[in-house]
mmCIF file of N, CA and C in Angstrom:
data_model
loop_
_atom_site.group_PDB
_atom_site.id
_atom_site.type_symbol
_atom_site.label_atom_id
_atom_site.label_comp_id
_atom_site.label_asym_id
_atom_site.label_seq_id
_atom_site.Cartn_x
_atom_site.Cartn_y
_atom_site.Cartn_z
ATOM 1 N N UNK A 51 -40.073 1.870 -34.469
ATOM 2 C CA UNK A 51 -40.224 1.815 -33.027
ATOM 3 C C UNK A 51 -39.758 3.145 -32.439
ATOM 4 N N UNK A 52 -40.497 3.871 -31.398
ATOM 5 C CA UNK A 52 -39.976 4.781 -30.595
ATOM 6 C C UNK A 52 -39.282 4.622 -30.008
ATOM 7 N N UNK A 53 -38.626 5.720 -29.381
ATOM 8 C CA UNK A 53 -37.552 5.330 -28.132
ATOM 9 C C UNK A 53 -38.328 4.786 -27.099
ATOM 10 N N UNK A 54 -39.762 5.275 -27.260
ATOM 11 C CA UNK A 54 -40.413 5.297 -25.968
ATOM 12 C C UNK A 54 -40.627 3.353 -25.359
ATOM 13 N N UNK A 55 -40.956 3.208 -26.946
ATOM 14 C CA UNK A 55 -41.254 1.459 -26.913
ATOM 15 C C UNK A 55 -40.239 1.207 -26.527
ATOM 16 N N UNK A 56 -39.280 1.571 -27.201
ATOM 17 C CA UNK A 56 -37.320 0.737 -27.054
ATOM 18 C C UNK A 56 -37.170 0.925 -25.588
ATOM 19 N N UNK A 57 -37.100 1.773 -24.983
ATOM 20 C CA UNK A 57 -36.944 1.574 -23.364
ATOM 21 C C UNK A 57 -38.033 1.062 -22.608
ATOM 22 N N UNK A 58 -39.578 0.631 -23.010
ATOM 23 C CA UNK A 58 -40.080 -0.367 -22.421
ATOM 24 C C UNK A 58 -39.679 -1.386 -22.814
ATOM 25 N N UNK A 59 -39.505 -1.959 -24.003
ATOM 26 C CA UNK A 59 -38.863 -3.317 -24.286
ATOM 27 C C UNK A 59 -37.733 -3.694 -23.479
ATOM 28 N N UNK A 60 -37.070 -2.778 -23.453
ATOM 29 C CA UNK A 60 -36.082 -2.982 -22.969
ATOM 30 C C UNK A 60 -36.416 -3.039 -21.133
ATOM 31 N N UNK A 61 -36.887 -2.419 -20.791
ATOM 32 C CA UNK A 61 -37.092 -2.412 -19.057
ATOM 33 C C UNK A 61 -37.927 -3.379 -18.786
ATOM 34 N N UNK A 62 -39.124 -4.118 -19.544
ATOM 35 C CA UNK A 62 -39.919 -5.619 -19.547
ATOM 36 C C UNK A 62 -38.607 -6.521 -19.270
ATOM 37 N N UNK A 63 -37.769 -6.496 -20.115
ATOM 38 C CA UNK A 63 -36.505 -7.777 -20.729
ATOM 39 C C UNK A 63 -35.758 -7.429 -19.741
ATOM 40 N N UNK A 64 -35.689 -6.565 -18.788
ATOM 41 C CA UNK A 64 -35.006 -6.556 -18.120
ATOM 42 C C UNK A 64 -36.030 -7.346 -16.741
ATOM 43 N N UNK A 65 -36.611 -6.929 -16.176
ATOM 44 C CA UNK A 65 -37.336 -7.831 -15.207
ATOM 45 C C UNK A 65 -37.567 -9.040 -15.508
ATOM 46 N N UNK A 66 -37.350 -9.320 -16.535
ATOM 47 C CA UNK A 66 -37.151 -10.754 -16.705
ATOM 48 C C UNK A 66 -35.901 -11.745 -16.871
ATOM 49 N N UNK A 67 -35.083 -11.101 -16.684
ATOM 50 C CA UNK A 67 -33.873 -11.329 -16.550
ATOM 51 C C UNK A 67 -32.522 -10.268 -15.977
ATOM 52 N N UNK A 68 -32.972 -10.153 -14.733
ATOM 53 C CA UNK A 68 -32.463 -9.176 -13.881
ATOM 54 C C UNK A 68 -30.931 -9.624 -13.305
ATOM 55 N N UNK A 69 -30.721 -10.506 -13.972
ATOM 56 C CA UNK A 69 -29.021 -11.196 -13.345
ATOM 57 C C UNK A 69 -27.990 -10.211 -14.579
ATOM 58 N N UNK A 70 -28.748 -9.969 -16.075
ATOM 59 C CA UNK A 70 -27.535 -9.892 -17.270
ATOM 60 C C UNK A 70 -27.518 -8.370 -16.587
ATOM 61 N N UNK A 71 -26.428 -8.202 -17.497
ATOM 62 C CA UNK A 71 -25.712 -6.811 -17.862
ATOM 63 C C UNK A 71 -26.994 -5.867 -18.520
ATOM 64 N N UNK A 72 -26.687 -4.704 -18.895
ATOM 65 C CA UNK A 72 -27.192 -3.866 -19.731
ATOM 66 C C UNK A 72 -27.069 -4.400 -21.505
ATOM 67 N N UNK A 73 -25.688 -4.611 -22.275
ATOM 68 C CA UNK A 73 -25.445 -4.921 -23.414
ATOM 69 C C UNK A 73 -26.417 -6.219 -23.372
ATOM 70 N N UNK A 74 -26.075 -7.347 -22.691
ATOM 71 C CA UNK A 74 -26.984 -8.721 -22.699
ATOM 72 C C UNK A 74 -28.238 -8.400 -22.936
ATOM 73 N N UNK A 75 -28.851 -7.279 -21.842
ATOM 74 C CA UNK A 75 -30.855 -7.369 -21.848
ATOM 75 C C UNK A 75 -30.841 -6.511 -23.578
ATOM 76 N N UNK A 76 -29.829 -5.329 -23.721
ATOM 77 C CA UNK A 76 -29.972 -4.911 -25.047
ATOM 78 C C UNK A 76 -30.146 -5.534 -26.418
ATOM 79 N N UNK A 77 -29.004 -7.079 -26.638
ATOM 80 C CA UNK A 77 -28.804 -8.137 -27.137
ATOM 81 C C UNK A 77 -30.236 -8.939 -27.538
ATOM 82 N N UNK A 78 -30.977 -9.198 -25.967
ATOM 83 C CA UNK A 78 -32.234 -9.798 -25.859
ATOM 84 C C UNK A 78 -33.097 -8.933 -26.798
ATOM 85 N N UNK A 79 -33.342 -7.837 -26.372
ATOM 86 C CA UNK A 79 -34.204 -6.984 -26.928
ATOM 87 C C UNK A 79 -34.349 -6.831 -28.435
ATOM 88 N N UNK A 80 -33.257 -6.531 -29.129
ATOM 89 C CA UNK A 80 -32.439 -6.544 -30.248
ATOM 90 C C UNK A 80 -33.074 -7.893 -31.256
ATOM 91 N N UNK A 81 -32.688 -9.303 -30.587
ATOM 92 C CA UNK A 81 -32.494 -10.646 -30.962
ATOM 93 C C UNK A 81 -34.634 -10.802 -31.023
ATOM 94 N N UNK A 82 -35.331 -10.268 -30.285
ATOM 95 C CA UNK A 82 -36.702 -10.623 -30.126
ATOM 96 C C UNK A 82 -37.233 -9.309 -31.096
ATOM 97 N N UNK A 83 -36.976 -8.402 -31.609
ATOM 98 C CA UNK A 83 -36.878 -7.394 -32.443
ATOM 99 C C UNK A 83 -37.270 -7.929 -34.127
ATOM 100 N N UNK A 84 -36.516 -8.499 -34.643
ATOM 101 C CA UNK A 84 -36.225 -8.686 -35.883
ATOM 102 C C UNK A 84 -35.388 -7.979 -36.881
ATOM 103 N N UNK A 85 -35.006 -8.783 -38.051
ATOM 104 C CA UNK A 85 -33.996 -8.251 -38.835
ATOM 105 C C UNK A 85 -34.518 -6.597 -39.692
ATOM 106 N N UNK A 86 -35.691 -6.390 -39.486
ATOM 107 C CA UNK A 86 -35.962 -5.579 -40.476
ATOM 108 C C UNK A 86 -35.648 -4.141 -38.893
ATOM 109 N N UNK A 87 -35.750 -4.040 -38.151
ATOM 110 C CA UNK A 87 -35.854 -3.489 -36.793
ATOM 111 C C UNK A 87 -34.284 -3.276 -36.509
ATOM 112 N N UNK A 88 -33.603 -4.620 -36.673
ATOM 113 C CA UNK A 88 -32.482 -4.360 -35.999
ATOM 114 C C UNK A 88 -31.733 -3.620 -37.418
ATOM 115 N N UNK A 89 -32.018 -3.779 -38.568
ATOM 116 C CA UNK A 89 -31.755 -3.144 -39.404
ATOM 117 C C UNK A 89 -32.074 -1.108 -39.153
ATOM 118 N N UNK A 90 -32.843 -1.172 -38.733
ATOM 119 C CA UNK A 90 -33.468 0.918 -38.397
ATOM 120 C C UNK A 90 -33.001 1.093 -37.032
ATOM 121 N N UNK A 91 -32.544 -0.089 -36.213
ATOM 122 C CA UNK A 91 -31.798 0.588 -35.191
ATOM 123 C C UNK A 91 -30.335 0.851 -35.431
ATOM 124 N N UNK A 92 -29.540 -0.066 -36.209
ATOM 125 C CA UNK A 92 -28.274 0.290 -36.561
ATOM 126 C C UNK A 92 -27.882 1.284 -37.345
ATOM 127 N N UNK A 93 -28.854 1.513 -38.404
ATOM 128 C CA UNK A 93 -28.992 2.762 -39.322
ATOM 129 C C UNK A 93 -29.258 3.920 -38.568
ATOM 130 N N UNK A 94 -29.595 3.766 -37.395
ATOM 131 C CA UNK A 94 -29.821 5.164 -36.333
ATOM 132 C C UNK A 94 -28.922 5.073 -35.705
ATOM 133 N N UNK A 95 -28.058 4.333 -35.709
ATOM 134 C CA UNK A 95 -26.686 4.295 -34.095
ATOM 135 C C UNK A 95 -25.647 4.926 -36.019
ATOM 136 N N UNK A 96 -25.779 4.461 -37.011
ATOM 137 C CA UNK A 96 -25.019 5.489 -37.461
ATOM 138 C C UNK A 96 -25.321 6.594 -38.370
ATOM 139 N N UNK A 97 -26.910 7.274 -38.079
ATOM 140 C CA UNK A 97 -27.052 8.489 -38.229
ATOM 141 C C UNK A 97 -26.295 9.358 -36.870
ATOM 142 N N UNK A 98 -26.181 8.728 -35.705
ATOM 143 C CA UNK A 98 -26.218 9.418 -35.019
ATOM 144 C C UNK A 98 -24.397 9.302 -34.809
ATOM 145 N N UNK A 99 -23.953 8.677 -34.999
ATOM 146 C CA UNK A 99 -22.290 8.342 -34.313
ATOM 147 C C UNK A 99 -21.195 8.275 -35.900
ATOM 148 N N UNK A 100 -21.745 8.860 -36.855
ATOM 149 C CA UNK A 100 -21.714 9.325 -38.444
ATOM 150 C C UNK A 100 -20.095 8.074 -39.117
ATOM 151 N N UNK A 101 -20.618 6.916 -38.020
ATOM 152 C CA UNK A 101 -19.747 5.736 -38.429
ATOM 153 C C UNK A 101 -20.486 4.017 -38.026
ATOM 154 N N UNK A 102 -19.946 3.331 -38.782
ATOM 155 C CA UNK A 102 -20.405 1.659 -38.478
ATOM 156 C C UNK A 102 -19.402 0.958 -38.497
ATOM 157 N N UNK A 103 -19.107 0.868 -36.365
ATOM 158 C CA UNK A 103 -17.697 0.176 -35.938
ATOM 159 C C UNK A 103 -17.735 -1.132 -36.212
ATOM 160 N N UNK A 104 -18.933 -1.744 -36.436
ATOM 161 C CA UNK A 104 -19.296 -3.191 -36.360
ATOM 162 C C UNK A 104 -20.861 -3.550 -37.249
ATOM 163 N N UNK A 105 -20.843 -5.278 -37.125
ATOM 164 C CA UNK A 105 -22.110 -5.218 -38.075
ATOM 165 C C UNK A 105 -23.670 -4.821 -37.376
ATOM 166 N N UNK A 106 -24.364 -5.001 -38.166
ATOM 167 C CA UNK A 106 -25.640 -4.662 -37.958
ATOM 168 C C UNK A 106 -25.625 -5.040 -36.756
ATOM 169 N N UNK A 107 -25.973 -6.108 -35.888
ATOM 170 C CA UNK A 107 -26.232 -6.682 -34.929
ATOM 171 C C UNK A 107 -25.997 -5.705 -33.543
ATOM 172 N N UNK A 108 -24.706 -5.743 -33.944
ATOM 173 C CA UNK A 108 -23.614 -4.889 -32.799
ATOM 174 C C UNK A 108 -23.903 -3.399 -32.715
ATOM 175 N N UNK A 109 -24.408 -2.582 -33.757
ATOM 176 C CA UNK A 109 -24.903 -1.683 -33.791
ATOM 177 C C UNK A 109 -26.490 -1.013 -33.651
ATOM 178 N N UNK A 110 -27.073 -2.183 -33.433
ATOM 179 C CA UNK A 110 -28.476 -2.176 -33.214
ATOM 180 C C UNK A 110 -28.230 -2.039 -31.564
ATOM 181 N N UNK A 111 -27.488 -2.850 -30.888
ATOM 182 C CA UNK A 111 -27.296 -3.403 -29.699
ATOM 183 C C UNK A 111 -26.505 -1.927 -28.864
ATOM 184 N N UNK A 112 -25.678 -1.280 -29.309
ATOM 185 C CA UNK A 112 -25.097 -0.161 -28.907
ATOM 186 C C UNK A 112 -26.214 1.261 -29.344
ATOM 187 N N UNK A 113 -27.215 0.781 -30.276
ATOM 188 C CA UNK A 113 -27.824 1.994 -30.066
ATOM 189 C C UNK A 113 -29.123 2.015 -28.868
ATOM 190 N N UNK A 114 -29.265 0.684 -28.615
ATOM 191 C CA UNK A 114 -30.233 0.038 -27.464
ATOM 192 C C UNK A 114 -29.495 0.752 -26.069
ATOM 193 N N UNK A 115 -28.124 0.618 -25.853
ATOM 194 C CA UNK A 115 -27.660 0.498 -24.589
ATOM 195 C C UNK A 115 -27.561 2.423 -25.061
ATOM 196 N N UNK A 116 -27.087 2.482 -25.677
ATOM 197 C CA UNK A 116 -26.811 4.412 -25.677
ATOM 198 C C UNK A 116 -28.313 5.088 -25.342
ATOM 199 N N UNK A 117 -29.386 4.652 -26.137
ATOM 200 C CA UNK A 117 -30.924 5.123 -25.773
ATOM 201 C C UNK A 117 -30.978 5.113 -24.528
ATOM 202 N N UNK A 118 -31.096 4.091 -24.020
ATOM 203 C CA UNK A 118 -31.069 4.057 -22.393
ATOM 204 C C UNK A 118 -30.632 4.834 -21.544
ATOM 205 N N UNK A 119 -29.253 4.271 -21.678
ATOM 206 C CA UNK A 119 -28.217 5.426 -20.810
ATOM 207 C C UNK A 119 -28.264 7.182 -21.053
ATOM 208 N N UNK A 120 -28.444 7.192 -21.973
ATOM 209 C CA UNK A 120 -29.214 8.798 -22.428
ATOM 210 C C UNK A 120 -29.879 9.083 -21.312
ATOM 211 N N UNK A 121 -31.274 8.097 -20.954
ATOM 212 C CA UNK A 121 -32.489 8.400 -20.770
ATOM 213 C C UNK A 121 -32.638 8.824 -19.358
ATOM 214 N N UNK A 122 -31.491 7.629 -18.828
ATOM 215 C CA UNK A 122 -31.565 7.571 -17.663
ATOM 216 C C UNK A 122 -30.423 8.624 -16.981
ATOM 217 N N UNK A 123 -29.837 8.658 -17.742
ATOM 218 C CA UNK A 123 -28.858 10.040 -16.826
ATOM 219 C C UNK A 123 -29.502 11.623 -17.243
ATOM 220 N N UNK A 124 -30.578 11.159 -17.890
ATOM 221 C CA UNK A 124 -31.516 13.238 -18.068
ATOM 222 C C UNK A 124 -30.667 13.575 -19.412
ATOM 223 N N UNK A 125 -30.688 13.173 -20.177
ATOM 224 C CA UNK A 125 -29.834 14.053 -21.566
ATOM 225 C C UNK A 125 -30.891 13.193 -22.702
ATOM 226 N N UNK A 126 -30.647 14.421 -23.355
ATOM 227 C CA UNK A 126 -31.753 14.636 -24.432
ATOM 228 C C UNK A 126 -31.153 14.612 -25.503
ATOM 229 N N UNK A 127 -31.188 13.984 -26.961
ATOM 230 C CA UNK A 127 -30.678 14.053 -28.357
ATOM 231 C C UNK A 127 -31.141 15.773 -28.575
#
């Protein structure tokens, strides 16, 4: 998946549930994803953060909310 998809997935899941947090719609996104997915997103939250604070799940989910927040404050990998 691109980033490009990952922040539409993520901005769909968000209009559809515009009450959660950021981590929650990330969670959603993540959870409707699959294991093989949330598996290459956590493996990218620790190519990029050159540690794994938590399990797969949690790290799929923090590389969802970091993509974002990247995106949206103008900063570029």
């Amino acid at each position: 998946m691109t980033r490009d998809e990952l922040v539409m997935a993520f901005a769909l899941t968000r209009l559809d549930h515009p009450a959660l947090d950021l981590d929650e719609i990330a969670a959603l996104v993540v959870r409707r994803m699959g294991t093989d997915q949330m598996v290459q997103l956590a493996a990218q939250n620790l190519a990029t953060r050159d540690e794994l604070r938590s399990d797969a799940f949690a790290a799929a989910v923090e590389h969802v909310v970091r993509t974002v927040l990247l995106l949206r404050d103008g900063a570029d990998d």
